[in-house]
C-alpha cells in the first residue's frame, strides 16, 4: 500500500491558537489496515470510503492503527482538532520580542504528526494539496503558490497548488501578517518574507538566493523543480534553517542582513541560504529512504554550500570557514570513543535528532570533499547528475550514489566510501624520515591517547615543491619518496591527521611560505589535537605554534586563538599559558590596527574575534573595551560581541545588560548580549536572567547561548553544576524532540565537571533521558580527556 495524496483543509482560529482540520488520505493498494502517526491533534471522526472506520492505539503513543478494507484505491477521511504547539516543533507559535505572532512549522524529523495525522516516514512520499482558512488581514505561505484565494465572511481561504511527490517532513505552513520582497530567477519568483516590521534587510538574501539557484541549476544539470522559492524569516526557531521544498525557513540571524549585521554573520547568511537551496535537489527532489542516510542530505548540502559561496564571493575564502567550523567540529567529535558511524542504524525516528550533529554535517561534508578529489572533479559532478536524474521524486540510498560516481569515474568509490561511512573514527598517519624515504604508518586517532591499530583506505595526497602526488594508502604502513616533500594532506583535502617526527616538523615550519592557508590551518589543527592526546608535549606545542606568531591569514590566526582560549578555559591560572595568549592576541591586534576603509572582510572578522578572546584573558583590555557598551549600536558590528563580553566582565551588572538588551533592535546584537550575560557572576545574576526568559524578554531559541557561556565562565562553574538539572529541564521543554539539550550537556560538562568527575557522573545519571544520553557520554569522555590534559599543562 502507498499514499498517493493528502488533501488537507484547516480552519484556523489565530487568536485562540487552535485549528480544526479535515483531511482526505488517498491510498493505492489493497490491505486490511494502515498505521498513522499522530501526536497532539485529536481525531473527531474517521471514515474509510464513506463508511465509519475504527482505529486503535498502536505500539507507540504517537501511533494509531486504522482497521478496514482498503481497496485498490481508497479514501480515508479524518476530522480532527488541535492546539498550536508552544514548543518549537510541529505547527507552532513563534513570537517577536514585542509580542507579534505567527504560526510556522518545523516538521523534520517527526513534527508533521504533531500537526495532522499522516504516515510520517520519509519513504512514504505523496502529493499534498493544502487549503487554509484564516482571518482577513492574515497571510498564508506554503510550499506552492496559491491556486486561488477565496473571500468568505471575515475570513479568507487560501487554496494552494498541488505539491510534487514529497516526504511529510518537507511540508510547510506559515500564517501571519507578512511583508515580502521579490525578485526573479529564470522566470520564477524568489521571495523574502517575514512578519510586518520585522523584515529589516537589504536585498542581499534575495541576491544569494538567485545566485544559489543559478549555481545548482548549472552544477546538477537539472533545473529547480518548483514554480517559486520563498526565503522566510521566523522570529523563534529551534534550528538555524529548514529546507521545506519551495518555502525555506530561517532564524532571523541566518537570513536578514542590515546595517547591524557583522561580516561573519553575512558570510553565515550566504552559506545557510546556499545550504538550504542545495537541499532542494539533494533531500527534496531525491530523498533518503530512511533516516540512517540523513547524513547524505546534510553532508552534501554542507559540502555544496561552500562551493557556491566560493564561486560568487572568492575574497571571503569561505573554505576556511568550513575548516574552522565543520572540519574542526567533526575531527574533534569523531576522535571520541562515544562517536558514531556516519551511516548509523536508526530504528526509532524519535532518536533521529541525536544524529543531527557534526558527524552528519561536518565529517560527511569532508568525506565528500575527499572523494571528489579522488574521483576527479568533473567525474564526481557527472555522477551526481546521473544519480539525481535517476531518482527524481523518489527515495534513494547512499549506495545508489556511490555506484553512480563509481560508474562516471572508474574508481573504486563504493569500496572506499563503505570503509569511511560504516564505522566510527578516522585515521592519523605518522611520518618518520628514513634517509630518502618517508615511512608512513596509520592507526585510529583518539583524543584519549589510546592506541587502536585500524586501517582505512586513505586517498593520500603529497604536496611537493612543484607537484602533487596521490596514492590510495590501504595498508598499515608504506614508504614514499622523501624528496621535495612539503607536507602530506595537500590543502587538507582528506579527513585524517598527520603527525611528523621533529626533523620533519622543523623542515615544514621552515617552509611555511610555500604552503596554502589551508595547509597551515591543518598543521596547527593537528598540533593541538596531538597536544590534547598526549602525542605532543606542551612546550613543544608552544614552540611549534610560535612559528605562526606573525601569520596574517584569518583562518590560521583564528585557529590558534581558539586553541589558546580552550587551554585558558581549562587552566586560567597557568601563567605561561596566560602570558602566551595575551602576547599573541595583543600582537595580532596591533598588526591589524583600527578598522581601515576598504580592508578585507576577513580582517574585520578577525579583529572582532581576537578582541573577544583577549577580553577574556586581559582585564585591562576588557575595561577599556567596556567603555563602548553604552554606544554599542553605533560600533562596528563585528566588534559588538567583544564589547558586550567586556561589559559583562568589567561592570558585572545584570540590570545594565538587560537595559541595553531591551533597547537594541537587531537579533544578532541581542544574542551577543545574551551570550555575554553568561559571564555575569553568581546566582543572583542567573536568577535575574532566567526571569527574563520566563517573562518572554529573551526568545526561547536564545537560551542556549546563555547557558553555554554560563558553563564556560570559570567563576560560574560551581553554580552551573548545582543548577544543571534546571538548565536541562528548561532546554528540554523548549527544544522538544531535538538534540539541542544533549549538545548543551556535551559542551558544558567538560569544563563544569573539572575537579568533580565522580559527582558529575552521579548527577548526570539522575537526569539522563534518551535525548541527552549521547551528550552525556561525549561530555564525560571529554571531561576525562580534559582532566588528563590539565595534568600536563
PDB file of N, CA, C and O in Angstrom, residues 130 140-145 160 163 171-174 228 230 245-247:
ATOM      1  N   UNK A 130      -3.149  21.666  -0.039  1.00  0.00           N
ATOM      2  CA  UNK A 130      -3.429  22.325   1.232  1.00  0.00           C
ATOM      3  C   UNK A 130      -4.365  23.499   1.028  1.00  0.00           C
ATOM      4  O   UNK A 130      -4.169  24.313   0.116  1.00  0.00           O
ATOM      5  N   UNK A 140      -0.910  33.621   4.251  1.00  0.00           N
ATOM      6  CA  UNK A 140      -0.520  32.214   4.389  1.00  0.00           C
ATOM      7  C   UNK A 140       0.534  31.899   3.330  1.00  0.00           C
ATOM      8  O   UNK A 140       0.392  32.273   2.170  1.00  0.00           O
ATOM      9  N   UNK A 141       1.589  31.215   3.762  1.00  0.00           N
ATOM     10  CA  UNK A 141       2.657  30.764   2.861  1.00  0.00           C
ATOM     11  C   UNK A 141       2.756  29.262   2.963  1.00  0.00           C
ATOM     12  O   UNK A 141       2.696  28.684   4.058  1.00  0.00           O
ATOM     13  N   UNK A 142       2.908  28.593   1.816  1.00  0.00           N
ATOM     14  CA  UNK A 142       3.147  27.157   1.801  1.00  0.00           C
ATOM     15  C   UNK A 142       4.178  26.850   0.718  1.00  0.00           C
ATOM     16  O   UNK A 142       4.771  27.756   0.128  1.00  0.00           O
ATOM     17  N   UNK A 143       4.392  25.578   0.474  1.00  0.00           N
ATOM     18  CA  UNK A 143       5.425  25.165  -0.482  1.00  0.00           C
ATOM     19  C   UNK A 143       5.147  25.668  -1.891  1.00  0.00           C
ATOM     20  O   UNK A 143       6.067  26.043  -2.631  1.00  0.00           O
ATOM     21  N   UNK A 144       3.873  25.661  -2.281  1.00  0.00           N
ATOM     22  CA  UNK A 144       3.467  26.028  -3.637  1.00  0.00           C
ATOM     23  C   UNK A 144       2.749  27.374  -3.629  1.00  0.00           C
ATOM     24  O   UNK A 144       2.272  27.826  -2.588  1.00  0.00           O
ATOM     25  N   UNK A 145       2.628  28.040  -4.793  1.00  0.00           N
ATOM     26  CA  UNK A 145       1.853  29.277  -4.860  1.00  0.00           C
ATOM     27  C   UNK A 145       0.365  28.978  -4.649  1.00  0.00           C
ATOM     28  O   UNK A 145      -0.093  27.859  -4.910  1.00  0.00           O
ATOM     29  N   UNK A 160      -3.897  26.077  -2.146  1.00  0.00           N
ATOM     30  CA  UNK A 160      -2.579  26.014  -2.778  1.00  0.00           C
ATOM     31  C   UNK A 160      -2.526  24.941  -3.855  1.00  0.00           C
ATOM     32  O   UNK A 160      -3.233  23.935  -3.799  1.00  0.00           O
ATOM     33  N   UNK A 163       1.543  19.994  -4.548  1.00  0.00           N
ATOM     34  CA  UNK A 163       3.000  19.859  -4.487  1.00  0.00           C
ATOM     35  C   UNK A 163       3.437  18.701  -5.381  1.00  0.00           C
ATOM     36  O   UNK A 163       2.625  17.866  -5.768  1.00  0.00           O
ATOM     37  N   UNK A 171       6.780  19.438   4.161  1.00  0.00           N
ATOM     38  CA  UNK A 171       5.602  20.297   4.021  1.00  0.00           C
ATOM     39  C   UNK A 171       5.775  21.545   4.884  1.00  0.00           C
ATOM     40  O   UNK A 171       6.320  21.476   5.983  1.00  0.00           O
ATOM     41  N   UNK A 172       5.302  22.688   4.392  1.00  0.00           N
ATOM     42  CA  UNK A 172       5.413  23.927   5.165  1.00  0.00           C
ATOM     43  C   UNK A 172       4.091  24.678   5.202  1.00  0.00           C
ATOM     44  O   UNK A 172       3.349  24.720   4.217  1.00  0.00           O
ATOM     45  N   UNK A 173       3.842  25.306   6.359  1.00  0.00           N
ATOM     46  CA  UNK A 173       2.713  26.215   6.532  1.00  0.00           C
ATOM     47  C   UNK A 173       3.154  27.367   7.425  1.00  0.00           C
ATOM     48  O   UNK A 173       3.667  27.150   8.529  1.00  0.00           O
ATOM     49  N   UNK A 174       2.971  28.597   6.935  1.00  0.00           N
ATOM     50  CA  UNK A 174       3.251  29.796   7.726  1.00  0.00           C
ATOM     51  C   UNK A 174       2.055  30.723   7.686  1.00  0.00           C
ATOM     52  O   UNK A 174       1.498  30.983   6.611  1.00  0.00           O
ATOM     53  N   UNK A 228       8.205  28.551  -7.560  1.00  0.00           N
ATOM     54  CA  UNK A 228       8.644  29.720  -6.783  1.00  0.00           C
ATOM     55  C   UNK A 228       9.552  29.262  -5.655  1.00  0.00           C
ATOM     56  O   UNK A 228       9.641  28.080  -5.324  1.00  0.00           O
ATOM     57  N   UNK A 230      10.471  30.616  -1.638  1.00  0.00           N
ATOM     58  CA  UNK A 230      10.303  31.525  -0.509  1.00  0.00           C
ATOM     59  C   UNK A 230      11.472  31.372   0.461  1.00  0.00           C
ATOM     60  O   UNK A 230      11.830  30.244   0.838  1.00  0.00           O
ATOM     61  N   UNK A 245      10.492  22.310   0.943  1.00  0.00           N
ATOM     62  CA  UNK A 245      10.617  22.472  -0.507  1.00  0.00           C
ATOM     63  C   UNK A 245       9.863  23.711  -0.977  1.00  0.00           C
ATOM     64  O   UNK A 245       8.648  23.813  -0.845  1.00  0.00           O
ATOM     65  N   UNK A 246      10.592  24.702  -1.477  1.00  0.00           N
ATOM     66  CA  UNK A 246       9.982  25.918  -2.003  1.00  0.00           C
ATOM     67  C   UNK A 246       9.585  26.934  -0.953  1.00  0.00           C
ATOM     68  O   UNK A 246       9.105  28.021  -1.293  1.00  0.00           O
ATOM     69  N   UNK A 247       9.804  26.621   0.336  1.00  0.00           N
ATOM     70  CA  UNK A 247       9.428  27.540   1.427  1.00  0.00           C
ATOM     71  C   UNK A 247      10.403  27.345   2.578  1.00  0.00           C
ATOM     72  O   UNK A 247      10.085  26.748   3.600  1.00  0.00           O
TER      73      UNK A 247
END
